[in-house]
Each structure stands twice: as C-alpha cells, then as structure tokens.
XYZ file of C-alpha atoms in Angstrom:
667
model
C 10.901 -11.380 -16.585
C 14.418 -10.966 -17.898
C 15.406 -14.516 -18.797
C 19.010 -14.402 -17.675
C 18.251 -13.299 -14.265
C 15.223 -15.532 -13.824
C 17.261 -18.515 -14.988
C 19.996 -17.792 -12.513
C 17.530 -17.598 -9.738
C 15.798 -20.776 -10.884
C 19.154 -22.617 -10.965
C 19.838 -21.444 -7.355
C 16.512 -22.751 -6.180
C 16.841 -25.911 -8.112
C 20.054 -26.683 -6.029
C 17.886 -27.019 -2.907
C 14.819 -28.539 -4.477
C 15.888 -32.099 -4.078
C 16.543 -31.461 -0.359
C 13.230 -29.770 -0.127
C 11.352 -32.530 -1.877
C 12.885 -35.219 0.361
C 12.421 -33.164 3.735
C 8.868 -32.081 2.976
C 7.327 -35.103 1.148
C 5.901 -36.799 4.184
C 4.875 -33.639 5.986
C 3.183 -32.229 2.828
C 0.945 -35.271 2.774
C -0.159 -34.868 6.363
C -0.324 -30.990 6.520
C -2.707 -30.933 3.525
C -5.417 -31.859 6.014
C -4.215 -29.776 8.758
C -6.985 -27.436 10.098
C -9.266 -28.771 7.283
C -12.389 -28.397 9.320
C -11.944 -24.751 9.729
C -10.613 -24.176 6.248
C -12.751 -22.653 3.523
C -12.415 -24.847 0.343
C -13.021 -21.903 -1.942
C -10.184 -19.367 -1.920
C -12.498 -16.669 -3.364
C -14.868 -16.707 -0.534
C -14.439 -15.389 2.979
C -15.991 -17.142 5.864
C -16.396 -13.880 7.758
C -18.559 -10.816 6.821
C -18.234 -7.435 8.245
C -17.610 -4.668 5.745
C -20.820 -3.607 3.827
C -18.708 -2.689 0.738
C -16.507 -5.241 -0.957
C -13.722 -4.576 -3.503
C -14.083 -6.210 -6.824
C -11.304 -8.872 -6.906
C -8.398 -8.167 -9.197
C -9.140 -11.656 -10.769
C -12.243 -10.073 -12.286
C -10.645 -6.750 -13.355
C -8.771 -6.685 -16.636
C -6.571 -3.642 -16.822
C -5.704 -2.072 -20.293
C -4.792 1.263 -19.049
C -2.031 3.265 -20.670
C -0.876 4.823 -17.299
C -1.231 1.953 -14.765
C -0.611 -1.118 -17.013
C 2.957 -0.162 -17.767
C 3.615 0.452 -14.067
C 2.145 -2.939 -13.067
C 3.885 -4.799 -16.083
C 7.165 -3.243 -15.142
C 6.780 -4.736 -11.560
C 5.593 -8.072 -12.860
C 8.267 -8.374 -15.573
C 11.201 -6.690 -13.911
C 10.869 -5.653 -10.282
C 9.792 -8.988 -8.845
C 12.626 -10.683 -10.536
C 15.015 -8.027 -9.470
C 13.911 -8.212 -5.817
C 14.252 -11.974 -5.917
C 17.812 -11.842 -7.262
C 18.672 -9.135 -4.504
C 17.337 -11.519 -1.833
C 19.363 -14.320 -3.299
C 22.420 -12.146 -3.357
C 22.095 -11.090 0.298
C 21.474 -14.656 1.591
C 17.711 -14.016 2.488
C 16.967 -17.711 1.093
C 20.038 -19.086 2.672
C 18.876 -18.076 6.090
C 15.833 -20.413 5.728
C 18.177 -23.315 4.852
C 20.643 -22.482 7.649
C 17.855 -22.255 10.105
C 16.613 -25.713 8.898
C 20.008 -27.316 9.034
C 20.411 -27.689 5.324
C 23.210 -25.232 5.227
C 25.927 -24.127 7.712
C 26.901 -20.712 8.688
C 25.900 -17.573 10.605
C 22.852 -15.543 9.763
C 23.162 -13.518 6.596
C 21.895 -9.906 6.162
C 21.741 -7.076 8.739
C 18.124 -6.653 9.618
C 15.962 -8.983 12.000
C 12.954 -8.520 9.547
C 14.862 -9.701 6.396
C 12.458 -12.718 6.306
C 9.437 -10.409 5.857
C 10.950 -9.268 2.439
C 10.659 -12.799 1.116
C 7.109 -12.936 2.185
C 6.219 -9.589 0.605
C 7.765 -10.728 -2.746
C 5.685 -13.856 -2.641
C 2.549 -11.713 -1.922
C 3.333 -9.395 -4.960
C 4.111 -12.407 -7.181
C 0.807 -14.022 -6.054
C -1.126 -10.842 -6.773
C 0.519 -10.948 -10.201
C -0.490 -14.542 -10.669
C -4.093 -13.569 -10.058
C -4.224 -11.088 -12.860
C -1.517 -12.511 -15.215
C -1.066 -16.337 -14.753
C 2.493 -17.366 -15.230
C 3.458 -21.053 -14.932
C 7.217 -20.247 -14.521
C 6.607 -17.664 -11.850
C 4.223 -19.962 -9.901
C 6.901 -22.660 -10.007
C 9.378 -20.201 -8.725
C 7.073 -19.195 -5.826
C 6.471 -22.823 -4.943
C 10.200 -23.234 -4.604
C 10.462 -20.178 -2.375
C 7.714 -21.621 -0.173
C 9.468 -24.978 0.078
C 12.611 -23.074 1.291
C 10.645 -21.169 3.865
C 9.143 -24.491 5.157
C 12.698 -25.785 5.847
C 13.285 -22.814 8.079
C 10.207 -23.354 10.217
C 10.800 -24.943 13.526
C 8.678 -28.029 14.530
C 6.380 -26.038 16.719
C 5.757 -23.424 14.034
C 8.236 -20.789 15.054
C 9.615 -18.899 12.115
C 12.160 -16.115 12.488
C 15.448 -17.308 10.963
C 17.899 -15.212 12.839
C 16.620 -16.396 16.094
C 16.589 -19.991 15.074
C 20.134 -19.784 13.647
C 21.766 -18.233 16.734
C 19.794 -16.365 19.297
C 22.963 -14.986 20.800
C 23.952 -13.327 17.623
C 21.416 -10.830 16.049
C 21.867 -9.700 12.561
C 25.210 -7.928 11.999
C 24.168 -4.182 12.154
C 21.280 -4.676 14.458
C 22.188 -3.819 18.076
C 18.773 -2.984 19.478
C 17.690 -6.529 20.358
C 18.562 -8.658 23.281
C 20.854 -11.629 22.816
C 18.638 -14.320 24.100
C 15.760 -16.483 23.361
C 12.395 -16.029 21.695
C 10.101 -13.081 22.459
C 12.687 -11.392 24.747
C 12.857 -8.058 22.887
C 9.548 -7.618 21.049
C 10.007 -3.806 20.894
C 12.633 -4.397 18.032
C 12.996 -8.146 17.450
C 10.358 -7.989 14.670
C 9.345 -11.630 15.391
C 5.679 -10.639 15.337
C 6.257 -8.335 12.315
C 7.624 -11.099 10.317
C 4.699 -13.308 11.215
C 2.208 -10.617 10.047
C 3.749 -10.389 6.584
C 3.834 -14.198 6.530
C 0.132 -14.398 7.124
C -0.712 -11.736 4.694
C 1.291 -13.228 1.982
C 0.068 -16.849 2.642
C -3.633 -15.640 2.333
C -2.938 -14.003 -1.028
C -0.942 -17.012 -2.271
C -3.907 -19.256 -1.370
C -6.413 -17.018 -3.123
C -4.125 -16.905 -6.143
C -3.337 -20.591 -6.552
C -5.849 -22.565 -4.297
C -2.640 -24.315 -2.930
C -2.233 -24.778 0.926
C 1.555 -25.230 0.889
C 2.196 -21.641 2.128
C -0.991 -21.190 4.019
C -0.287 -24.282 6.278
C 3.093 -22.712 7.146
C 1.308 -19.557 8.201
C -1.499 -21.483 10.126
C 1.185 -23.493 12.048
C 2.878 -20.340 13.055
C -0.335 -18.527 14.019
C -1.337 -21.499 16.150
C 1.991 -21.093 18.008
C 1.175 -17.301 18.522
C -2.303 -18.219 19.915
C -0.523 -20.742 22.281
C 2.039 -18.211 23.383
C 0.367 -14.924 23.939
C -2.452 -13.719 26.103
C -3.515 -13.646 29.594
C -3.933 -17.290 30.233
C -1.804 -19.506 32.422
C 1.672 -19.892 30.994
C 1.041 -17.314 28.295
C 3.081 -14.155 27.634
C 1.335 -10.764 28.322
C 2.711 -8.614 25.518
C 2.127 -6.580 22.357
C 4.249 -6.413 19.147
C 6.760 -3.658 18.631
C 5.983 -3.138 14.972
C 2.370 -3.623 14.006
C 1.137 -5.758 11.114
C 0.549 -9.221 12.854
C -2.984 -7.778 13.702
C -4.170 -7.398 10.301
C -2.463 -10.683 9.202
C -4.277 -12.581 11.954
C -7.582 -11.060 10.888
C -6.840 -12.069 7.308
C -6.200 -15.632 8.476
C -9.500 -15.568 10.495
C -11.474 -14.279 7.601
C -10.256 -17.187 5.400
C -10.216 -20.088 7.990
C -13.082 -18.933 10.355
C -10.749 -19.704 13.373
C -11.859 -17.099 15.955
C -8.634 -17.561 17.962
C -6.827 -15.580 15.378
C -9.185 -12.653 15.597
C -9.163 -12.765 19.361
C -5.338 -12.534 19.429
C -5.328 -9.623 17.036
C -7.829 -7.817 19.229
C -5.798 -8.707 22.315
C -2.633 -7.069 20.888
C -4.743 -3.975 20.136
C -6.761 -3.835 23.347
C -3.529 -4.008 25.493
C -1.435 -1.498 23.667
C -0.848 1.430 26.069
C -1.604 -0.871 28.979
C 1.232 -0.678 31.568
C -0.238 -3.478 33.639
C 0.204 -5.761 30.585
C 3.778 -4.990 29.594
C 6.465 -2.325 29.865
C 5.282 0.439 27.323
C 7.180 1.060 24.105
C 6.070 4.644 24.070
C 4.712 6.981 21.305
C 7.260 5.653 18.679
C 5.225 2.336 18.594
C 1.831 3.996 19.360
C 2.101 2.290 22.836
C 1.712 5.120 25.091
C -1.983 5.201 25.773
C -4.886 2.589 24.888
C -5.707 2.728 21.223
C -9.262 3.767 21.817
C -8.058 6.917 23.582
C -5.534 7.868 20.879
C -6.589 10.969 18.886
C -3.296 12.119 17.348
C -1.207 10.221 14.874
C 2.294 9.964 16.411
C 5.502 7.884 16.151
C 6.789 5.550 13.352
C 4.245 6.307 10.545
C 4.360 2.746 9.035
C 3.585 1.154 12.391
C 0.864 3.631 12.934
C -1.066 3.070 9.706
C -0.749 -0.811 9.919
C -2.314 -0.444 13.466
C -5.098 1.940 12.298
C -5.914 -0.615 9.452
C -6.290 -3.343 12.109
C -8.408 -1.040 14.274
C -10.732 -0.365 11.362
C -11.132 -4.167 10.903
C -12.181 -4.536 14.484
C -14.506 -1.592 14.051
C -16.102 -3.304 11.055
C -16.109 -6.921 12.064
C -17.439 -6.319 15.577
C -19.269 -3.132 14.992
C -17.125 -1.639 17.683
C -18.092 2.006 18.383
C -15.011 2.772 20.311
C -12.722 1.560 17.859
C -14.580 3.398 15.108
C -14.560 6.685 17.105
C -10.810 6.470 17.716
C -10.139 5.646 14.021
C -12.205 8.668 12.946
C -10.240 10.990 15.239
C -6.828 9.629 14.154
C -7.876 9.899 10.415
C -8.843 13.481 10.823
C -5.748 14.457 12.749
C -3.567 12.958 9.876
C -5.608 14.563 7.055
C -6.266 17.780 8.832
C -2.773 18.475 10.010
C -0.095 15.993 9.055
C -0.480 14.865 5.433
C 1.692 16.202 2.586
C 0.301 17.604 -0.772
C 1.466 14.242 -2.363
C -0.400 12.177 0.149
C 2.787 11.313 1.795
C 2.913 10.862 5.678
C 5.726 11.023 8.138
C 7.648 14.359 8.358
C 10.654 13.306 10.286
C 13.776 11.205 9.433
C 14.243 10.721 13.225
C 12.053 7.809 14.157
C 10.568 7.658 10.574
C 7.778 9.475 12.342
C 4.917 11.874 12.155
C 5.879 15.358 13.275
C 3.843 17.897 15.321
C 0.624 19.298 13.959
C 1.403 21.284 10.796
C 5.021 20.233 10.858
C 5.563 19.509 7.169
C 9.151 20.383 6.072
C 9.862 19.825 2.394
C 13.709 19.199 1.972
C 13.806 16.991 5.048
C 10.417 15.366 4.474
C 10.372 11.674 5.323
C 7.231 10.290 3.585
C 8.361 6.651 3.576
C 7.084 4.605 0.575
C 5.807 1.988 3.063
C 3.857 4.598 4.839
C 2.145 5.637 1.749
C 1.274 2.018 0.940
C 0.001 1.378 4.510
C -2.054 4.529 4.255
C -3.795 3.328 1.113
C -4.652 -0.121 2.847
C -6.132 1.871 5.665
C -8.154 4.298 3.630
C -9.435 1.337 1.439
C -10.757 -0.271 4.584
C -12.491 2.968 5.646
C -14.220 3.239 2.290
C -15.293 -0.299 2.474
C -16.859 0.391 5.956
C -18.425 3.827 5.159
C -18.386 4.335 1.441
C -17.539 7.982 1.939
C -15.887 9.471 -1.101
C -13.246 11.263 1.040
C -11.241 8.085 1.632
C -10.712 7.492 -2.186
C -9.742 11.223 -2.481
C -6.836 10.408 -0.121
C -6.106 7.045 -1.943
C -6.042 8.840 -5.400
C -3.859 11.582 -4.251
C -1.353 9.100 -2.554
C -1.517 6.599 -5.477
C -0.554 9.142 -8.305
C 1.937 11.127 -6.325
C 3.691 10.052 -3.161
C 3.399 6.178 -3.648
C 4.506 5.528 -7.276
C 7.302 8.082 -6.793
C 8.956 5.362 -4.722
C 9.729 3.372 -7.937
C 11.884 4.584 -10.802
C 10.633 4.492 -14.325
C 13.121 1.582 -15.018
C 11.604 -0.536 -12.223
C 14.876 -1.240 -10.383
C 15.585 1.869 -8.328
C 13.727 3.156 -5.267
C 12.998 5.992 -2.999
C 12.711 5.042 0.802
C 11.813 8.659 1.809
C 9.962 10.776 -0.721
C 11.062 14.534 -0.295
C 9.172 17.488 -1.741
C 12.448 19.355 -2.362
C 16.049 18.600 -3.300
C 19.152 20.684 -3.407
C 20.952 18.038 -5.189
C 23.380 17.632 -2.222
C 21.398 16.487 0.760
C 21.477 12.641 0.747
C 17.991 12.052 2.035
C 17.502 8.647 0.475
C 19.541 6.432 2.769
C 22.781 8.011 1.651
C 21.826 9.154 -1.775
C 20.092 12.237 -3.232
C 18.390 10.152 -5.955
C 16.837 6.676 -6.044
C 18.910 3.759 -4.948
C 19.087 0.220 -6.405
C 18.488 -1.343 -2.938
C 18.828 -0.712 0.857
C 20.140 -2.740 3.669
C 16.625 -2.164 5.127
C 14.736 -3.128 1.937
C 11.254 -2.886 3.276
C 10.143 -0.226 0.673
C 11.156 -2.021 -2.506
C 9.496 -5.338 -1.391
C 6.350 -3.327 -0.249
C 6.140 -1.827 -3.875
C 6.401 -5.420 -5.204
C 3.605 -6.460 -2.694
C 1.334 -3.583 -3.541
C 1.449 -2.559 -7.135
C 0.106 -5.792 -8.745
C -2.919 -5.475 -6.474
C -3.715 -1.922 -7.600
C -6.647 -2.903 -9.886
C -8.490 -4.090 -6.865
C -9.059 -0.509 -5.902
C -10.900 0.495 -8.993
C -14.330 -1.023 -8.424
C -16.347 -2.146 -5.419
C -19.835 -3.113 -4.614
C -22.471 -3.060 -1.787
C -25.908 -4.612 -1.701
C -27.152 -1.294 -2.957
C -24.754 -0.121 -5.555
C -21.703 -0.566 -7.674
C -18.822 1.867 -7.038
C -16.533 3.214 -9.659
C -13.723 4.556 -7.367
C -10.854 5.217 -9.827
C -10.643 5.924 -13.488
C -8.529 3.663 -15.695
C -9.062 1.851 -18.970
C -10.259 -1.506 -17.775
C -12.948 -4.119 -17.814
C -14.701 -5.529 -14.720
C -16.868 -8.600 -14.377
C -19.034 -7.987 -11.190
C -21.196 -10.341 -9.431
C -23.780 -7.958 -8.154
C -26.542 -9.544 -5.961
C -26.324 -12.767 -8.020
C -26.502 -11.100 -11.319
C -23.527 -10.386 -13.632
C -22.570 -6.864 -14.642
C -19.737 -5.887 -16.894
C -18.354 -2.418 -16.730
C -15.761 -1.305 -19.423
C -13.927 2.012 -18.959
C -12.154 3.905 -21.682
C -10.049 6.880 -20.624
C -6.805 8.650 -20.716
C -6.796 9.629 -17.106
C -4.875 11.168 -15.439
C -3.807 13.208 -18.596
C -7.312 14.227 -19.307
C -10.642 13.966 -17.579
C -12.858 12.252 -20.206
C -14.243 8.882 -19.265
C -16.516 6.616 -21.239
C -18.025 3.603 -19.347
C -20.062 0.924 -21.153
C -22.384 -1.041 -18.793
C -23.620 -4.410 -19.722
C -25.661 -6.485 -17.231
C -26.247 -10.074 -18.075
C -29.970 -9.251 -17.977
C -31.649 -6.007 -17.829
C -32.395 -4.767 -14.403
C -32.388 -1.672 -12.177
C -29.513 -0.741 -9.915
C -27.320 2.265 -8.976
C -23.762 2.997 -10.084
C -21.779 5.548 -8.104
C -19.127 7.399 -10.108
C -16.774 9.126 -7.838
C -16.275 12.757 -8.507
C -12.573 13.354 -7.515
C -11.820 15.873 -4.862
C -9.806 18.016 -7.216
C -12.962 18.346 -9.335
C -14.966 19.348 -6.297
C -12.322 22.009 -5.457
C -10.932 20.032 -2.514
C -7.301 19.291 -2.381
C -7.837 17.169 0.677
C -10.926 16.633 2.710
C -9.648 19.240 5.147
C -8.431 22.826 5.275
C -4.831 21.802 5.244
C -4.564 22.919 1.499
C -6.750 25.078 -0.630
C -6.952 25.889 -4.352
C -6.449 29.558 -5.190
C -8.336 29.232 -8.512
C -11.557 27.324 -9.173
C -12.239 25.263 -12.257
C -13.831 27.321 -15.118
C -16.053 24.482 -16.039
C -18.304 22.063 -14.284
C -18.099 18.281 -14.500
C -20.798 16.638 -16.622
C -22.361 13.298 -17.193
C -24.550 11.813 -19.912
C -26.143 8.455 -20.418
C -26.539 7.209 -23.998
C -25.832 10.737 -25.205
C -28.447 12.344 -23.037
C -27.080 14.936 -20.527
C -28.141 14.285 -17.018
C -28.647 16.688 -14.158
C -25.219 16.855 -13.024
C -25.926 17.276 -9.285
C -23.131 15.760 -7.253
C -24.548 13.880 -4.224
C -22.021 13.035 -1.409
C -19.200 13.341 -3.905
C -20.583 10.968 -6.489
C -22.567 11.039 -9.709
C -25.311 8.455 -8.924
C -26.981 6.870 -11.876
C -29.829 4.680 -10.830
C -31.679 3.284 -13.690
C -32.811 0.257 -15.689
C -29.616 -0.826 -17.088
C -29.396 -2.834 -20.443
C -26.465 -4.251 -22.334
C -24.293 -1.615 -23.987
C -25.550 1.504 -22.105
C -22.883 4.191 -22.320
C -21.999 6.607 -19.682
C -19.887 9.571 -20.550
C -18.305 11.729 -17.917
C -16.098 14.794 -18.262
C -14.069 16.036 -15.434
C -12.525 19.298 -16.743
C -8.737 19.640 -16.110
C -7.056 22.936 -15.673
C -3.790 23.897 -14.090
C -4.474 24.714 -10.514
C -2.400 26.527 -7.910
C -2.452 25.324 -4.284
C -1.665 27.156 -1.097
C -1.074 25.549 2.329
C -2.811 26.384 5.570
C -1.132 29.435 7.192
C -0.083 27.095 10.025
C 2.137 25.163 7.802
C 5.256 27.434 8.372
C 7.381 25.709 5.773
C 4.963 26.607 2.844
C 3.901 30.167 3.837
C 4.333 32.514 0.851
C 4.516 29.619 -1.615
C 2.381 27.926 -4.129
C 2.271 24.540 -5.809
C 0.924 23.356 -9.070
C -1.485 20.558 -9.933
C -3.199 19.183 -12.982
C -5.984 16.700 -12.594
C -4.916 14.295 -9.714
C -1.190 15.059 -10.361
C 1.050 17.145 -8.173
C 3.820 18.763 -10.235
C 7.417 19.574 -9.482
C 10.105 21.695 -11.185
C 13.562 20.159 -11.913
C 16.764 21.875 -12.480
C 17.241 19.862 -15.659
C 14.266 21.530 -17.279
C 14.780 25.039 -15.618
C 18.227 26.777 -15.961
C 16.799 29.629 -13.843
C 15.692 27.220 -11.139
C 16.663 29.382 -8.122
C 14.854 32.354 -9.539
C 11.484 30.782 -10.280
C 8.329 32.450 -8.754
C 4.750 31.951 -9.684
C 1.331 33.626 -9.118
C -2.112 32.192 -8.831
C -3.118 34.327 -11.993
C -0.331 32.960 -14.161
C -1.219 31.096 -17.436
C 0.283 27.834 -18.542
C 0.585 25.548 -21.506
C -0.169 21.819 -20.849
C 1.651 19.671 -23.373
C 2.122 15.901 -23.765
C 5.774 15.226 -24.304
C 7.757 12.161 -25.092
C 9.772 12.342 -21.887
C 9.671 10.242 -18.732
C 7.659 7.606 -20.484
C 5.211 10.158 -21.779
C 3.830 12.878 -19.490
C 1.910 16.101 -19.652
C 4.253 18.945 -18.758
C 3.190 22.390 -17.559
C 5.160 25.368 -18.785
C 5.124 29.091 -19.331
C 7.926 31.686 -19.833
C 9.049 31.091 -16.189
C 9.129 27.380 -15.807
C 8.596 23.832 -16.894
C 7.026 21.368 -14.597
C 6.678 17.622 -14.540
C 4.543 15.264 -12.621
C 6.049 14.844 -9.170
C 6.126 11.007 -9.320
C 8.504 11.214 -12.208
C 11.139 13.385 -10.723
C 14.874 12.209 -10.303
C 14.642 9.845 -13.255
C 17.192 12.012 -15.306
C 20.025 12.367 -12.983
C 20.802 14.236 -9.809
C 19.582 17.783 -9.458
C 17.502 20.345 -7.687
C 13.721 19.923 -7.359
C 10.849 21.757 -5.795
C 7.182 21.229 -5.413
C 6.538 24.403 -3.421
C 7.519 27.601 -5.345
C 7.931 31.113 -4.036
C 4.795 33.262 -4.801
C 5.235 36.623 -6.371
C-alpha cells in the first residue's frame, strides 16, 4: 500500500480508537461467547454440506501468474487503500460514529447503502489477508470493525442513516419514506446492507479466526430472524435488493444455525407473492414466484444475487423446483441476453436486462457488479453440477467484461462496460472513460471484494476428482479424500495456450484430474447459439503425460486423466490459439453484418488511438492477422493487419478518451 495514504487513514482511525476501546471493552468480553454453542471453532470447516464439488480455498493456492498476480497485487497494494481513503473522505466511517453517538452531525454521503461499501472493502481486505498476510492491514481492518460496532444499535440493528435520523434520508436519495425501520424495503437497502455485512463477516472470520466482526453480523442476523416471517408480531416482507439471502446462508453454513437458512428461504419463497407483501415488480424480480420465473428480467445485479441464493437452496435442500427454475433462468441469460464479453444488463434504465436478443453496444450497460455477481452464480452452478459450461461463462466474464471495470493503474473504474464508444457519449456516470469514484460506489468496492478471491476459482475437488478449471501459473495444496496432492501449473495463458502441470501426491495413488478444455478451444463462443465462430481452429488440442501423448478425446468438455499418480508426474497441454472471428445470432439486430475478433479467451477491441482510419475499418472472416506481444498496456498481445490494430477489450480506455468498437463492419 502507498505509505502516505495508509498512514493518513491509520491516523484518522487512531483518533477514534480510544473511544472504541473504552466503549467496546466490556461488550467484547461478553460477546466472545455469544452463540458459542452453534459456532464452529475452525474457520476453515463448514458445518453444512450440500455442494458435491468444493473450491480449493485461496489459502491453499499460491498464485505466481504473470497475468493475474499483477491485477491482484494492484488491488491489494493500491485499490484497497484507495477505497478506504475515499470512504474516509466521504464520511462513510463517520456515519457509524454519528449513529453511535460518538460524533455529531447529519448523515454523510448520498446513498442509503453507503455502509455496504465499508463491508465490501473489509471482505476484499480479508480475502487479501488469506493469501497475503499483512499485519498492518489486519490492524486497519480491526479498527474498521471497531468503528462499525459503535454504529450498531443495542438490538443489533445496523443501517447508519436510519439510526442517525430516520426522517432525513441521504441527501440525494428521495425514493425512501421518511420514517422508521423497514418502512420502504423496496429502496431502503436495509436488508442489502445486512447481506454484505454477513458475507464480509464470514470471510473475515475465515481469514483471521477472530469473532469481532462475526459477532456483529450474528447480532444483526438474530434481529432479522426475530423481525421477519409469518409468525405473530413479525413483518411479512422481502428485500428490495437481494443479497441478504446468500449472506444468511453463509452465516448458516459457518454457524449451523438453521434459523438463518430458513429466513433466506422465506425471502425467496415469498418473492412474487401478493398475499405476503405489495409486489415490487419485475425490476426486483418480484413479479411472480421465483420457481415460476424463466426469463431474466429487471435489475441485473439484484437478479444474479437472487439466482445465486436460489442455487444454494437447490444444493443444500436438493430442491428440484429451485434447480429447474435456475436452469431455465441460466439458459435464458446465456442463450439470449449475454454480451460477447460475458457482460449482462443491456439497459441504463433500471440497470436492467433488455428483451431477448436486445444487446446494444454503444448504450450497453454491463454493470461491473453484475459481472461479479454472475461469476458467483456460475461458480455455485459448477460446484453443484460440474458442467464445464459454467466455467466457460466464468472465464469469458473474468478476462473481458469484469476486469475491464478496473483501470491499469488501479484507481479508476467503469460502472457500465460498453462495447462501443464514440468518445462523446458519457456512458460511465457522466464520463466517457473510467472515473476515479462514483456517488454510488458499489462497483469499485465490489472489485475490491472480488479480485483478491479470484485464485479460489482455479481448482476444485469432489469425492471422485480434482478439477483444474482455469489456467494460471500457481501451486495448489489440495486435501483430496484425506491425502495431500500438490498441483503446480506453469503457463503464459491467456497469451498462449501451453500449460505444464506437475502433479505430486504425498503418496502414490490413483485418482482422476479433470482439465477443462475451454469453450473457445471446443469452437463454442458461449454454451448457446447466441454467437458462433466463423472460422474453426486449424489444430486440435493435445495432452501428454510424462512426454507420452494421450488419446486426446474430450469428454464432457474435459481432458480426464485417471491414473496412478506419483510425485513429479508432468502433464503437458496445448490449446492452439489463433485469431478467430465471431458473428452474432441473426436475432441480435445490433450486430447484424458485423464481426468481432478473439484470440484465446480474450475479446478484442479497436481504439481510435491505434487506428487513424477508425471509421473506415472493415473485416472479413478470411482476413489474416499478426499476433504480437507489445510493451503497451502493461504488456499485451495485439492483433493487426494492414486494416487495423486491436487490443484486448479489458484494456481499452487506458490511454485517454477516444472511439472504440468490439463489433466491426464485415466486408
């Protein structure tokens, strides 16, 4: 972290630390035993099963990758600190102190969910602490947790703007009633704040083993259990913005307290139920019961958070109705409503999905938060089914429409991620390039939350096999059915498709490793007919073990190597990379007569800065290209010929404002 900014932040927090210590000393000693009977003593072990496939924890994955490690380190060393400084500047920490009576003044900030940004920063910092222990950062997080505790009311309630003055919502937020708790759940975000609190507290506990944040979350969750439901004196309602459902389930999984799971399911079961509450409508996926929904509609972030929770229900309860609904929703999204970059949400209005095949480029929304939520959802689906298609979506989203949300300097952000820019349309909350921050800063803090946890996507395991889902130079120590297995990858993915994996079990034994063959290698853009390659790969993927070429039959999207493994066995895989041209389904009106360029898992874009003839560029599926590694944009492979020069989409708009296109006119 930058020392000057971190020091300034620490000094600010030190100003309140004495108050925190005095105010919390006695309650800390008592709360450490709160819920002790239901609390698992080991933060690494869930008390609840359900998913047949389990991700290998980031604690056991050491990333050395030349592509992903710099991105993660940028967040760890720069973006986390930057986000903390921004929250300090905008009074996010002050709000907790004002709510707790340790400062005076009106609520600061403009959004009712400003509290959640603090929680997301703590979650990201906690994920960072798991993979990169940092004593100074841990102390800083403890200070933030102590400040949060000051803002919590005695019964567990925690939404600072309501506590400070229920009659005066945040300055620019006019869509909530001026009243008491829970009166306008459609837009108050009281339950949304709680969801991010729970998710962050669970990760913090897993990272540190400390209960200081977890106890705050449990106290709040217990209030929710007492408040909502169908029992006498309870409120029949559902949240306007989903995420409390997955947060409650995370708390349930680590505490074993079934009340949390039951409340999450209550919120889902009663969505679209007019006898329970006045419906919020399609915007909040509250128009029909969730098990009857078969089209992704409304606010895209709300949607994918809800679908993730529905997948949890399907897995933990073996609920066939939930599973069937999730499958239909996933297919509608991937078949008809997903961008080439993996982005979702076509419309600025309502930050929403459009109609089927409505995928505009200049006005595409593709909120960064939605891409992050979609990865969370697809990861759950893979953990439930093991189908390669879910990681095909994850990979496309990760390398394109998700990391595009963060600048190469780590301090500027896209809220929407357009697929075209004319250099004039201010699509990004008043800008036509990345901005340093937003009044609604959910996307920057979600990037902080997500990126340090990315290594947890690379490997997973079931009782039958170890999965290698993504390709990145790394080492994983895997406890596989009580035996230790180390897998070490060496690769320059995504710039080329050569992968060497060294497998070293603690003792020689037989088991299967499933190496995912990416969709682009299998000539699938997405696992649907929404897009198609116009040219096939000239070469086939190959795999060898200890220098001996294997039959390269791909089964269900995997190279499956089932053998007696011994220490030092080497698997070599080659995924041939060539420039590919992509066309969209004819039903996507915006992309008719156009082609896009890809190389490996990367979608490419042309920028005006590289192409003086920008407005005249056309391409054909038969064109030839040169692929060249260049020392620009932190080092990328460019695609060029006498017509154009293209860069990876994720890196666009890092060299000033200008025109950009992903989809190019076909000649």
